[in-house]
PDB file of N, CA and C in Angstrom:
ATOM      1  N   UNK O  13     -32.466  36.617  21.118  1.00 93.00           N
ATOM      2  CA  UNK O  13     -31.592  36.957  20.011  1.00 93.00           C
ATOM      3  C   UNK O  13     -32.440  37.362  18.811  1.00 93.00           C
ATOM      4  N   UNK O  14     -31.832  38.168  17.983  1.00 96.00           N
ATOM      5  CA  UNK O  14     -32.478  38.605  16.750  1.00 96.00           C
ATOM      6  C   UNK O  14     -32.012  37.685  15.628  1.00 96.00           C
ATOM      7  N   UNK O  15     -32.940  36.978  15.024  1.00 97.00           N
ATOM      8  CA  UNK O  15     -32.570  36.021  13.973  1.00 97.00           C
ATOM      9  C   UNK O  15     -32.663  36.668  12.601  1.00 97.00           C
ATOM     10  N   UNK O  16     -31.596  36.480  11.811  1.00 97.00           N
ATOM     11  CA  UNK O  16     -31.544  37.008  10.455  1.00 97.00           C
ATOM     12  C   UNK O  16     -31.354  35.824   9.513  1.00 97.00           C
ATOM     13  N   UNK O  17     -32.390  35.507   8.766  1.00 97.00           N
ATOM     14  CA  UNK O  17     -32.332  34.421   7.790  1.00 97.00           C
ATOM     15  C   UNK O  17     -31.839  35.000   6.469  1.00 97.00           C
ATOM     16  N   UNK O  18     -30.796  34.403   5.914  1.00 96.00           N
ATOM     17  CA  UNK O  18     -30.216  34.955   4.693  1.00 96.00           C
ATOM     18  C   UNK O  18     -29.469  33.876   3.928  1.00 96.00           C
ATOM     19  N   UNK O  19     -28.887  34.246   2.791  1.00 95.00           N
ATOM     20  CA  UNK O  19     -28.153  33.259   1.992  1.00 95.00           C
ATOM     21  C   UNK O  19     -26.651  33.505   1.984  1.00 95.00           C
ATOM     22  N   UNK O  20     -26.158  34.448   2.796  1.00 95.00           N
ATOM     23  CA  UNK O  20     -24.742  34.796   2.772  1.00 95.00           C
ATOM     24  C   UNK O  20     -23.979  34.435   4.051  1.00 95.00           C
ATOM     25  N   UNK O  21     -24.608  34.588   5.189  1.00 95.00           N
ATOM     26  CA  UNK O  21     -23.965  34.289   6.467  1.00 95.00           C
ATOM     27  C   UNK O  21     -24.757  33.226   7.186  1.00 95.00           C
ATOM     28  N   UNK O  22     -24.114  32.271   7.771  1.00 96.00           N
ATOM     29  CA  UNK O  22     -22.676  32.032   7.774  1.00 96.00           C
ATOM     30  C   UNK O  22     -22.212  31.515   6.410  1.00 96.00           C
ATOM     31  N   UNK O  23     -20.895  31.302   6.259  1.00 94.00           N
ATOM     32  CA  UNK O  23     -20.393  30.765   4.987  1.00 94.00           C
ATOM     33  C   UNK O  23     -21.006  29.396   4.681  1.00 94.00           C
ATOM     34  N   UNK O  24     -20.988  29.034   3.409  1.00 93.00           N
ATOM     35  CA  UNK O  24     -21.507  27.722   3.000  1.00 93.00           C
ATOM     36  C   UNK O  24     -20.874  26.623   3.843  1.00 93.00           C
ATOM     37  N   UNK O  25     -21.686  25.626   4.166  1.00 91.00           N
ATOM     38  CA  UNK O  25     -21.217  24.516   4.973  1.00 91.00           C
ATOM     39  C   UNK O  25     -21.550  24.671   6.453  1.00 91.00           C
ATOM     40  N   UNK O  26     -21.946  25.874   6.863  1.00 95.00           N
ATOM     41  CA  UNK O  26     -22.328  26.133   8.245  1.00 95.00           C
ATOM     42  C   UNK O  26     -23.804  26.496   8.284  1.00 95.00           C
ATOM     43  N   UNK O  27     -24.466  26.123   9.354  1.00 97.00           N
ATOM     44  CA  UNK O  27     -25.906  26.335   9.485  1.00 97.00           C
ATOM     45  C   UNK O  27     -26.208  27.716  10.043  1.00 97.00           C
ATOM     46  N   UNK O  28     -25.510  28.082  11.115  1.00 98.00           N
ATOM     47  CA  UNK O  28     -25.815  29.328  11.813  1.00 98.00           C
ATOM     48  C   UNK O  28     -24.542  29.919  12.397  1.00 98.00           C
ATOM     49  N   UNK O  29     -24.599  31.205  12.675  1.00 97.00           N
ATOM     50  CA  UNK O  29     -23.484  31.918  13.284  1.00 97.00           C
ATOM     51  C   UNK O  29     -24.065  32.937  14.246  1.00 97.00           C
ATOM     52  N   UNK O  30     -23.601  32.904  15.477  1.00 98.00           N
ATOM     53  CA  UNK O  30     -24.071  33.844  16.480  1.00 98.00           C
ATOM     54  C   UNK O  30     -23.038  34.938  16.678  1.00 98.00           C
ATOM     55  N   UNK O  31     -23.494  36.164  16.587  1.00 97.00           N
ATOM     56  CA  UNK O  31     -22.718  37.346  16.960  1.00 97.00           C
ATOM     57  C   UNK O  31     -23.682  38.147  17.834  1.00 97.00           C
ATOM     58  N   UNK O  32     -23.701  37.782  19.097  1.00 95.00           N
ATOM     59  CA  UNK O  32     -24.696  38.269  20.038  1.00 95.00           C
ATOM     60  C   UNK O  32     -24.908  39.754  19.887  1.00 95.00           C
ATOM     61  N   UNK O  33     -26.126  40.227  19.745  1.00 95.00           N
ATOM     62  CA  UNK O  33     -27.401  39.540  19.921  1.00 95.00           C
ATOM     63  C   UNK O  33     -27.997  39.009  18.617  1.00 95.00           C
ATOM     64  N   UNK O  34     -27.166  38.880  17.582  1.00 97.00           N
ATOM     65  CA  UNK O  34     -27.664  38.439  16.283  1.00 97.00           C
ATOM     66  C   UNK O  34     -27.393  36.963  16.050  1.00 97.00           C
ATOM     67  N   UNK O  35     -28.330  36.308  15.396  1.00 98.00           N
ATOM     68  CA  UNK O  35     -28.176  34.918  14.981  1.00 98.00           C
ATOM     69  C   UNK O  35     -28.416  34.875  13.475  1.00 98.00           C
ATOM     70  N   UNK O  36     -27.340  34.645  12.723  1.00 98.00           N
ATOM     71  CA  UNK O  36     -27.438  34.542  11.271  1.00 98.00           C
ATOM     72  C   UNK O  36     -27.672  33.088  10.903  1.00 98.00           C
ATOM     73  N   UNK O  37     -28.679  32.841  10.063  1.00 98.00           N
ATOM     74  CA  UNK O  37     -29.047  31.480   9.682  1.00 98.00           C
ATOM     75  C   UNK O  37     -29.127  31.403   8.166  1.00 98.00           C
ATOM     76  N   UNK O  38     -28.477  30.389   7.593  1.00 97.00           N
ATOM     77  CA  UNK O  38     -28.613  30.171   6.142  1.00 97.00           C
ATOM     78  C   UNK O  38     -30.016  29.639   5.866  1.00 97.00           C
ATOM     79  N   UNK O  39     -30.663  30.247   4.917  1.00 96.00           N
ATOM     80  CA  UNK O  39     -32.065  29.897   4.606  1.00 96.00           C
ATOM     81  C   UNK O  39     -32.276  28.428   4.295  1.00 96.00           C
ATOM     82  N   UNK O  40     -31.298  27.806   3.629  1.00 95.00           N
ATOM     83  CA  UNK O  40     -31.507  26.411   3.228  1.00 95.00           C
ATOM     84  C   UNK O  40     -31.582  25.448   4.413  1.00 95.00           C
ATOM     85  N   UNK O  41     -31.236  25.920   5.614  1.00 96.00           N
ATOM     86  CA  UNK O  41     -31.280  25.050   6.793  1.00 96.00           C
ATOM     87  C   UNK O  41     -32.508  25.311   7.669  1.00 96.00           C
ATOM     88  N   UNK O  42     -33.411  26.140   7.203  1.00 96.00           N
ATOM     89  CA  UNK O  42     -34.621  26.412   7.975  1.00 96.00           C
ATOM     90  C   UNK O  42     -35.619  25.282   7.805  1.00 96.00           C
ATOM     91  N   UNK O  43     -36.399  24.962   8.799  1.00 97.00           N
ATOM     92  CA  UNK O  43     -36.355  25.528  10.143  1.00 97.00           C
ATOM     93  C   UNK O  43     -35.218  24.912  10.957  1.00 97.00           C
ATOM     94  N   UNK O  44     -34.719  25.664  11.913  1.00 96.00           N
ATOM     95  CA  UNK O  44     -33.637  25.167  12.770  1.00 96.00           C
ATOM     96  C   UNK O  44     -34.174  24.174  13.788  1.00 96.00           C
ATOM     97  N   UNK O  45     -33.380  23.177  14.071  1.00 97.00           N
ATOM     98  CA  UNK O  45     -33.756  22.206  15.102  1.00 97.00           C
ATOM     99  C   UNK O  45     -33.527  22.823  16.476  1.00 97.00           C
ATOM    100  N   UNK O  46     -34.180  22.259  17.467  1.00 97.00           N
ATOM    101  CA  UNK O  46     -33.985  22.705  18.851  1.00 97.00           C
ATOM    102  C   UNK O  46     -32.521  22.505  19.256  1.00 97.00           C
ATOM    103  N   UNK O  47     -31.904  21.435  18.767  1.00 98.00           N
ATOM    104  CA  UNK O  47     -30.503  21.138  19.066  1.00 98.00           C
ATOM    105  C   UNK O  47     -29.586  22.246  18.530  1.00 98.00           C
ATOM    106  N   UNK O  48     -29.812  22.670  17.299  1.00 97.00           N
ATOM    107  CA  UNK O  48     -29.002  23.735  16.701  1.00 97.00           C
ATOM    108  C   UNK O  48     -29.212  25.048  17.448  1.00 97.00           C
ATOM    109  N   UNK O  49     -30.441  25.333  17.810  1.00 97.00           N
ATOM    110  CA  UNK O  49     -30.709  26.554  18.574  1.00 97.00           C
ATOM    111  C   UNK O  49     -29.992  26.540  19.913  1.00 97.00           C
ATOM    112  N   UNK O  50     -29.994  25.399  20.596  1.00 98.00           N
ATOM    113  CA  UNK O  50     -29.278  25.308  21.875  1.00 98.00           C
ATOM    114  C   UNK O  50     -27.792  25.548  21.662  1.00 98.00           C
ATOM    115  N   UNK O  51     -27.239  24.966  20.595  1.00 98.00           N
ATOM    116  CA  UNK O  51     -25.824  25.150  20.268  1.00 98.00           C
ATOM    117  C   UNK O  51     -25.525  26.644  20.131  1.00 98.00           C
ATOM    118  N   UNK O  52     -26.365  27.352  19.410  1.00 98.00           N
ATOM    119  CA  UNK O  52     -26.141  28.784  19.191  1.00 98.00           C
ATOM    120  C   UNK O  52     -26.384  29.600  20.458  1.00 98.00           C
ATOM    121  N   UNK O  53     -27.327  29.195  21.290  1.00 98.00           N
ATOM    122  CA  UNK O  53     -27.543  29.892  22.562  1.00 98.00           C
ATOM    123  C   UNK O  53     -26.357  29.698  23.508  1.00 98.00           C
ATOM    124  N   UNK O  54     -25.698  28.571  23.422  1.00 98.00           N
ATOM    125  CA  UNK O  54     -24.480  28.372  24.216  1.00 98.00           C
ATOM    126  C   UNK O  54     -23.426  29.380  23.762  1.00 98.00           C
ATOM    127  N   UNK O  55     -23.281  29.563  22.447  1.00 98.00           N
ATOM    128  CA  UNK O  55     -22.337  30.567  21.947  1.00 98.00           C
ATOM    129  C   UNK O  55     -22.742  31.974  22.395  1.00 98.00           C
ATOM    130  N   UNK O  56     -24.021  32.259  22.412  1.00 98.00           N
ATOM    131  CA  UNK O  56     -24.488  33.575  22.864  1.00 98.00           C
ATOM    132  C   UNK O  56     -24.087  33.807  24.318  1.00 98.00           C
ATOM    133  N   UNK O  57     -24.210  32.786  25.140  1.00 98.00           N
ATOM    134  CA  UNK O  57     -23.820  32.911  26.547  1.00 98.00           C
ATOM    135  C   UNK O  57     -22.314  33.123  26.668  1.00 98.00           C
ATOM    136  N   UNK O  58     -21.539  32.389  25.882  1.00 98.00           N
ATOM    137  CA  UNK O  58     -20.078  32.565  25.886  1.00 98.00           C
ATOM    138  C   UNK O  58     -19.714  33.999  25.509  1.00 98.00           C
ATOM    139  N   UNK O  59     -20.367  34.525  24.479  1.00 98.00           N
ATOM    140  CA  UNK O  59     -20.082  35.877  24.011  1.00 98.00           C
ATOM    141  C   UNK O  59     -20.509  36.924  25.034  1.00 98.00           C
ATOM    142  N   UNK O  60     -21.627  36.698  25.691  1.00 97.00           N
ATOM    143  CA  UNK O  60     -22.094  37.630  26.719  1.00 97.00           C
ATOM    144  C   UNK O  60     -21.094  37.677  27.877  1.00 97.00           C
ATOM    145  N   UNK O  61     -20.505  36.544  28.222  1.00 96.00           N
ATOM    146  CA  UNK O  61     -19.516  36.488  29.304  1.00 96.00           C
ATOM    147  C   UNK O  61     -18.220  37.206  28.947  1.00 96.00           C
ATOM    148  N   UNK O  62     -17.755  36.985  27.737  1.00 97.00           N
ATOM    149  CA  UNK O  62     -16.436  37.492  27.337  1.00 97.00           C
ATOM    150  C   UNK O  62     -16.478  38.859  26.679  1.00 97.00           C
ATOM    151  N   UNK O  63     -17.593  39.178  26.067  1.00 97.00           N
ATOM    152  CA  UNK O  63     -17.660  40.327  25.176  1.00 97.00           C
ATOM    153  C   UNK O  63     -17.457  39.810  23.764  1.00 97.00           C
ATOM    154  N   UNK O  64     -18.102  40.425  22.809  1.00 96.00           N
ATOM    155  CA  UNK O  64     -18.094  39.896  21.443  1.00 96.00           C
ATOM    156  C   UNK O  64     -16.711  39.948  20.815  1.00 96.00           C
ATOM    157  N   UNK O  65     -16.053  41.086  20.907  1.00 97.00           N
ATOM    158  CA  UNK O  65     -14.732  41.216  20.267  1.00 97.00           C
ATOM    159  C   UNK O  65     -13.720  40.260  20.895  1.00 97.00           C
ATOM    160  N   UNK O  66     -13.578  40.233  22.232  1.00 98.00           N
ATOM    161  CA  UNK O  66     -12.634  39.262  22.804  1.00 98.00           C
ATOM    162  C   UNK O  66     -12.981  37.813  22.459  1.00 98.00           C
ATOM    163  N   UNK O  67     -14.278  37.491  22.397  1.00 98.00           N
ATOM    164  CA  UNK O  67     -14.696  36.142  22.027  1.00 98.00           C
ATOM    165  C   UNK O  67     -14.142  35.772  20.651  1.00 98.00           C
ATOM    166  N   UNK O  68     -14.367  36.637  19.667  1.00 98.00           N
ATOM    167  CA  UNK O  68     -13.941  36.311  18.304  1.00 98.00           C
ATOM    168  C   UNK O  68     -12.422  36.355  18.144  1.00 98.00           C
ATOM    169  N   UNK O  69     -11.741  37.192  18.900  1.00 98.00           N
ATOM    170  CA  UNK O  69     -10.277  37.175  18.875  1.00 98.00           C
ATOM    171  C   UNK O  69      -9.773  35.848  19.429  1.00 98.00           C
ATOM    172  N   UNK O  70     -10.313  35.427  20.576  1.00 98.00           N
ATOM    173  CA  UNK O  70      -9.917  34.145  21.180  1.00 98.00           C
ATOM    174  C   UNK O  70     -10.255  32.995  20.231  1.00 98.00           C
ATOM    175  N   UNK O  71     -11.466  33.035  19.672  1.00 98.00           N
ATOM    176  CA  UNK O  71     -11.936  31.990  18.763  1.00 98.00           C
ATOM    177  C   UNK O  71     -10.957  31.836  17.602  1.00 98.00           C
ATOM    178  N   UNK O  72     -10.609  32.949  16.962  1.00 97.00           N
ATOM    179  CA  UNK O  72      -9.695  32.915  15.823  1.00 97.00           C
ATOM    180  C   UNK O  72      -8.303  32.462  16.206  1.00 97.00           C
ATOM    181  N   UNK O  73      -7.809  32.943  17.336  1.00 97.00           N
ATOM    182  CA  UNK O  73      -6.468  32.556  17.790  1.00 97.00           C
ATOM    183  C   UNK O  73      -6.419  31.069  18.123  1.00 97.00           C
ATOM    184  N   UNK O  74      -7.446  30.582  18.808  1.00 96.00           N
ATOM    185  CA  UNK O  74      -7.472  29.163  19.160  1.00 96.00           C
ATOM    186  C   UNK O  74      -7.570  28.296  17.906  1.00 96.00           C
ATOM    187  N   UNK O  75      -8.389  28.715  16.941  1.00 96.00           N
ATOM    188  CA  UNK O  75      -8.481  27.963  15.684  1.00 96.00           C
ATOM    189  C   UNK O  75      -7.122  27.901  15.001  1.00 96.00           C
ATOM    190  N   UNK O  76      -6.432  29.036  14.934  1.00 97.00           N
ATOM    191  CA  UNK O  76      -5.142  29.094  14.259  1.00 97.00           C
ATOM    192  C   UNK O  76      -4.109  28.211  14.960  1.00 97.00           C
ATOM    193  N   UNK O  77      -4.047  28.274  16.259  1.00 95.00           N
ATOM    194  CA  UNK O  77      -3.101  27.441  17.025  1.00 95.00           C
ATOM    195  C   UNK O  77      -3.405  25.970  16.808  1.00 95.00           C
ATOM    196  N   UNK O  78      -4.674  25.612  16.896  1.00 94.00           N
ATOM    197  CA  UNK O  78      -5.046  24.200  16.706  1.00 94.00           C
ATOM    198  C   UNK O  78      -4.785  23.754  15.269  1.00 94.00           C
ATOM    199  N   UNK O  79      -4.983  24.631  14.311  1.00 94.00           N
ATOM    200  CA  UNK O  79      -4.745  24.312  12.892  1.00 94.00           C
ATOM    201  C   UNK O  79      -3.262  24.087  12.616  1.00 94.00           C
ATOM    202  N   UNK O  80      -2.434  24.937  13.209  1.00 94.00           N
ATOM    203  CA  UNK O  80      -0.997  24.882  12.924  1.00 94.00           C
ATOM    204  C   UNK O  80      -0.241  23.832  13.732  1.00 94.00           C
ATOM    205  N   UNK O  81      -0.649  23.608  14.980  1.00 91.00           N
ATOM    206  CA  UNK O  81       0.180  22.812  15.874  1.00 91.00           C
ATOM    207  C   UNK O  81      -0.430  21.528  16.405  1.00 91.00           C
ATOM    208  N   UNK O  82      -1.709  21.334  16.237  1.00 87.00           N
ATOM    209  CA  UNK O  82      -2.346  20.146  16.807  1.00 87.00           C
ATOM    210  C   UNK O  82      -3.032  19.332  15.723  1.00 87.00           C
ATOM    211  N   UNK O  83      -3.292  18.090  16.015  1.00 84.00           N
ATOM    212  CA  UNK O  83      -3.985  17.208  15.076  1.00 84.00           C
ATOM    213  C   UNK O  83      -5.487  17.368  15.201  1.00 84.00           C
ATOM    214  N   UNK O  84      -6.187  16.885  14.184  1.00 87.00           N
ATOM    215  CA  UNK O  84      -7.643  16.873  14.230  1.00 87.00           C
ATOM    216  C   UNK O  84      -8.251  18.093  13.566  1.00 87.00           C
ATOM    217  N   UNK O  85      -9.549  18.167  13.642  1.00 92.00           N
ATOM    218  CA  UNK O  85     -10.313  19.245  13.036  1.00 92.00           C
ATOM    219  C   UNK O  85     -10.213  20.491  13.920  1.00 92.00           C
ATOM    220  N   UNK O  86      -9.537  21.529  13.442  1.00 94.00           N
ATOM    221  CA  UNK O  86      -9.311  22.735  14.237  1.00 94.00           C
ATOM    222  C   UNK O  86     -10.625  23.364  14.689  1.00 94.00           C
ATOM    223  N   UNK O  87     -11.600  23.449  13.787  1.00 94.00           N
ATOM    224  CA  UNK O  87     -12.892  24.047  14.132  1.00 94.00           C
ATOM    225  C   UNK O  87     -13.588  23.270  15.240  1.00 94.00           C
ATOM    226  N   UNK O  88     -13.692  21.965  15.090  1.00 94.00           N
ATOM    227  CA  UNK O  88     -14.413  21.142  16.079  1.00 94.00           C
ATOM    228  C   UNK O  88     -13.697  21.097  17.419  1.00 94.00           C
ATOM    229  N   UNK O  89     -12.400  21.411  17.429  1.00 95.00           N
ATOM    230  CA  UNK O  89     -11.628  21.341  18.667  1.00 95.00           C
ATOM    231  C   UNK O  89     -11.467  22.677  19.378  1.00 95.00           C
ATOM    232  N   UNK O  90     -12.042  23.735  18.848  1.00 97.00           N
ATOM    233  CA  UNK O  90     -12.044  25.013  19.566  1.00 97.00           C
ATOM    234  C   UNK O  90     -12.861  24.812  20.837  1.00 97.00           C
ATOM    235  N   UNK O  91     -12.374  25.315  21.952  1.00 97.00           N
ATOM    236  CA  UNK O  91     -13.036  25.088  23.239  1.00 97.00           C
ATOM    237  C   UNK O  91     -14.503  25.529  23.228  1.00 97.00           C
ATOM    238  N   UNK O  92     -14.819  26.638  22.583  1.00 98.00           N
ATOM    239  CA  UNK O  92     -16.206  27.099  22.516  1.00 98.00           C
ATOM    240  C   UNK O  92     -17.082  26.094  21.769  1.00 98.00           C
ATOM    241  N   UNK O  93     -16.559  25.553  20.672  1.00 98.00           N
ATOM    242  CA  UNK O  93     -17.305  24.563  19.898  1.00 98.00           C
ATOM    243  C   UNK O  93     -17.424  23.247  20.653  1.00 98.00           C
ATOM    244  N   UNK O  94     -16.372  22.858  21.336  1.00 97.00           N
ATOM    245  CA  UNK O  94     -16.427  21.609  22.102  1.00 97.00           C
ATOM    246  C   UNK O  94     -17.503  21.676  23.169  1.00 97.00           C
ATOM    247  N   UNK O  95     -17.586  22.808  23.875  1.00 98.00           N
ATOM    248  CA  UNK O  95     -18.639  22.956  24.879  1.00 98.00           C
ATOM    249  C   UNK O  95     -20.018  22.904  24.213  1.00 98.00           C
ATOM    250  N   UNK O  96     -20.187  23.642  23.119  1.00 98.00           N
ATOM    251  CA  UNK O  96     -21.496  23.702  22.463  1.00 98.00           C
ATOM    252  C   UNK O  96     -21.911  22.340  21.914  1.00 98.00           C
ATOM    253  N   UNK O  97     -20.998  21.647  21.230  1.00 98.00           N
ATOM    254  CA  UNK O  97     -21.346  20.329  20.683  1.00 98.00           C
ATOM    255  C   UNK O  97     -21.606  19.314  21.799  1.00 98.00           C
ATOM    256  N   UNK O  98     -20.833  19.375  22.861  1.00 97.00           N
ATOM    257  CA  UNK O  98     -20.996  18.415  23.954  1.00 97.00           C
ATOM    258  C   UNK O  98     -22.332  18.571  24.670  1.00 97.00           C
ATOM    259  N   UNK O  99     -22.906  19.763  24.637  1.00 98.00           N
ATOM    260  CA  UNK O  99     -24.092  20.034  25.449  1.00 98.00           C
ATOM    261  C   UNK O  99     -25.331  20.449  24.665  1.00 98.00           C
ATOM    262  N   UNK O 100     -25.244  20.452  23.337  1.00 98.00           N
ATOM    263  CA  UNK O 100     -26.395  20.889  22.543  1.00 98.00           C
ATOM    264  C   UNK O 100     -27.597  19.953  22.685  1.00 98.00           C
ATOM    265  N   UNK O 101     -27.377  18.743  23.099  1.00 97.00           N
ATOM    266  CA  UNK O 101     -28.471  17.802  23.288  1.00 97.00           C
ATOM    267  C   UNK O 101     -29.105  17.864  24.666  1.00 97.00           C
ATOM    268  N   UNK O 102     -28.535  18.628  25.562  1.00 98.00           N
ATOM    269  CA  UNK O 102     -29.016  18.732  26.941  1.00 98.00           C
ATOM    270  C   UNK O 102     -29.971  19.923  27.059  1.00 98.00           C
ATOM    271  N   UNK O 103     -31.241  19.651  27.169  1.00 97.00           N
ATOM    272  CA  UNK O 103     -32.250  20.705  27.208  1.00 97.00           C
ATOM    273  C   UNK O 103     -32.119  21.627  28.412  1.00 97.00           C
ATOM    274  N   UNK O 104     -31.482  21.167  29.478  1.00 97.00           N
ATOM    275  CA  UNK O 104     -31.353  21.969  30.697  1.00 97.00           C
ATOM    276  C   UNK O 104     -29.971  22.602  30.862  1.00 97.00           C
ATOM    277  N   UNK O 105     -29.116  22.412  29.891  1.00 98.00           N
ATOM    278  CA  UNK O 105     -27.725  22.852  30.053  1.00 98.00           C
ATOM    279  C   UNK O 105     -27.594  24.342  30.379  1.00 98.00           C
ATOM    280  N   UNK O 106     -28.285  25.185  29.674  1.00 97.00           N
ATOM    281  CA  UNK O 106     -28.133  26.624  29.920  1.00 97.00           C
ATOM    282  C   UNK O 106     -28.649  27.039  31.294  1.00 97.00           C
ATOM    283  N   UNK O 107     -29.554  26.268  31.868  1.00 97.00           N
ATOM    284  CA  UNK O 107     -30.032  26.584  33.213  1.00 97.00           C
ATOM    285  C   UNK O 107     -29.033  26.158  34.285  1.00 97.00           C
ATOM    286  N   UNK O 108     -28.192  25.180  33.974  1.00 97.00           N
ATOM    287  CA  UNK O 108     -27.256  24.662  34.973  1.00 97.00           C
ATOM    288  C   UNK O 108     -25.796  25.026  34.669  1.00 97.00           C
ATOM    289  N   UNK O 109     -25.550  25.594  33.524  1.00 97.00           N
ATOM    290  CA  UNK O 109     -24.184  25.921  33.083  1.00 97.00           C
ATOM    291  C   UNK O 109     -23.550  26.950  34.010  1.00 97.00           C
ATOM    292  N   UNK O 110     -22.296  26.678  34.389  1.00 97.00           N
ATOM    293  CA  UNK O 110     -21.531  27.625  35.181  1.00 97.00           C
ATOM    294  C   UNK O 110     -20.850  28.628  34.250  1.00 97.00           C
ATOM    295  N   UNK O 111     -20.642  29.832  34.729  1.00 96.00           N
ATOM    296  CA  UNK O 111     -19.991  30.871  33.933  1.00 96.00           C
ATOM    297  C   UNK O 111     -18.608  30.398  33.481  1.00 96.00           C
ATOM    298  N   UNK O 112     -18.265  30.753  32.277  1.00 97.00           N
ATOM    299  CA  UNK O 112     -16.968  30.421  31.678  1.00 97.00           C
ATOM    300  C   UNK O 112     -16.700  28.915  31.639  1.00 97.00           C
ATOM    301  N   UNK O 113     -17.753  28.138  31.452  1.00 97.00           N
ATOM    302  CA  UNK O 113     -17.621  26.679  31.403  1.00 97.00           C
ATOM    303  C   UNK O 113     -16.750  26.221  30.244  1.00 97.00           C
ATOM    304  N   UNK O 114     -16.635  27.023  29.199  1.00 97.00           N
ATOM    305  CA  UNK O 114     -15.810  26.661  28.037  1.00 97.00           C
ATOM    306  C   UNK O 114     -14.348  26.429  28.412  1.00 97.00           C
ATOM    307  N   UNK O 115     -13.906  27.029  29.508  1.00 96.00           N
ATOM    308  CA  UNK O 115     -12.520  26.850  29.960  1.00 96.00           C
ATOM    309  C   UNK O 115     -12.222  25.381  30.213  1.00 96.00           C
ATOM    310  N   UNK O 116     -13.231  24.642  30.660  1.00 96.00           N
ATOM    311  CA  UNK O 116     -13.045  23.212  30.922  1.00 96.00           C
ATOM    312  C   UNK O 116     -12.777  22.414  29.641  1.00 96.00           C
ATOM    313  N   UNK O 117     -13.008  23.026  28.484  1.00 96.00           N
ATOM    314  CA  UNK O 117     -12.830  22.344  27.204  1.00 96.00           C
ATOM    315  C   UNK O 117     -11.550  22.785  26.495  1.00 96.00           C
ATOM    316  N   UNK O 118     -10.703  23.529  27.188  1.00 93.00           N
ATOM    317  CA  UNK O 118      -9.462  24.026  26.582  1.00 93.00           C
ATOM    318  C   UNK O 118      -8.413  22.942  26.359  1.00 93.00           C
ATOM    319  N   UNK O 119      -8.412  21.932  27.193  1.00 84.00           N
ATOM    320  CA  UNK O 119      -7.369  20.917  27.069  1.00 84.00           C
ATOM    321  C   UNK O 119      -7.351  20.349  25.658  1.00 84.00           C
ATOM    322  N   UNK O 120      -6.213  19.874  25.262  1.00 66.00           N
ATOM    323  CA  UNK O 120      -6.049  19.337  23.898  1.00 66.00           C
ATOM    324  C   UNK O 120      -7.046  18.228  23.637  1.00 66.00           C
ATOM    325  N   UNK O 121      -7.668  18.316  22.493  1.00 59.00           N
ATOM    326  CA  UNK O 121      -8.660  17.288  22.104  1.00 59.00           C
ATOM    327  C   UNK O 121      -7.981  16.128  21.435  1.00 59.00           C
TER     328      UNK O 121
END
């Protein structure tokens, strides 16, 4: 991935944002931890599987549905985020991850 360190993307409160093949990182969070990098590489794999535009459409739609109709933190409960957070500590996850594994995280959180 191509890393772009800047002060504008992602929005304040977030460390990094992947829009494959780009990784935007807020400067104040540098250097990135291995855990954060794994989290973002999981998103890169999700985007490569789905395509960038469909990924972000699904991401936004799922956030909106979870925000409007379900309890809890809508962002943390998006299936893509649930997969990434659940596996960011596993150094071997990307080597063993099955395609479209995020589907397993769709169930209500």
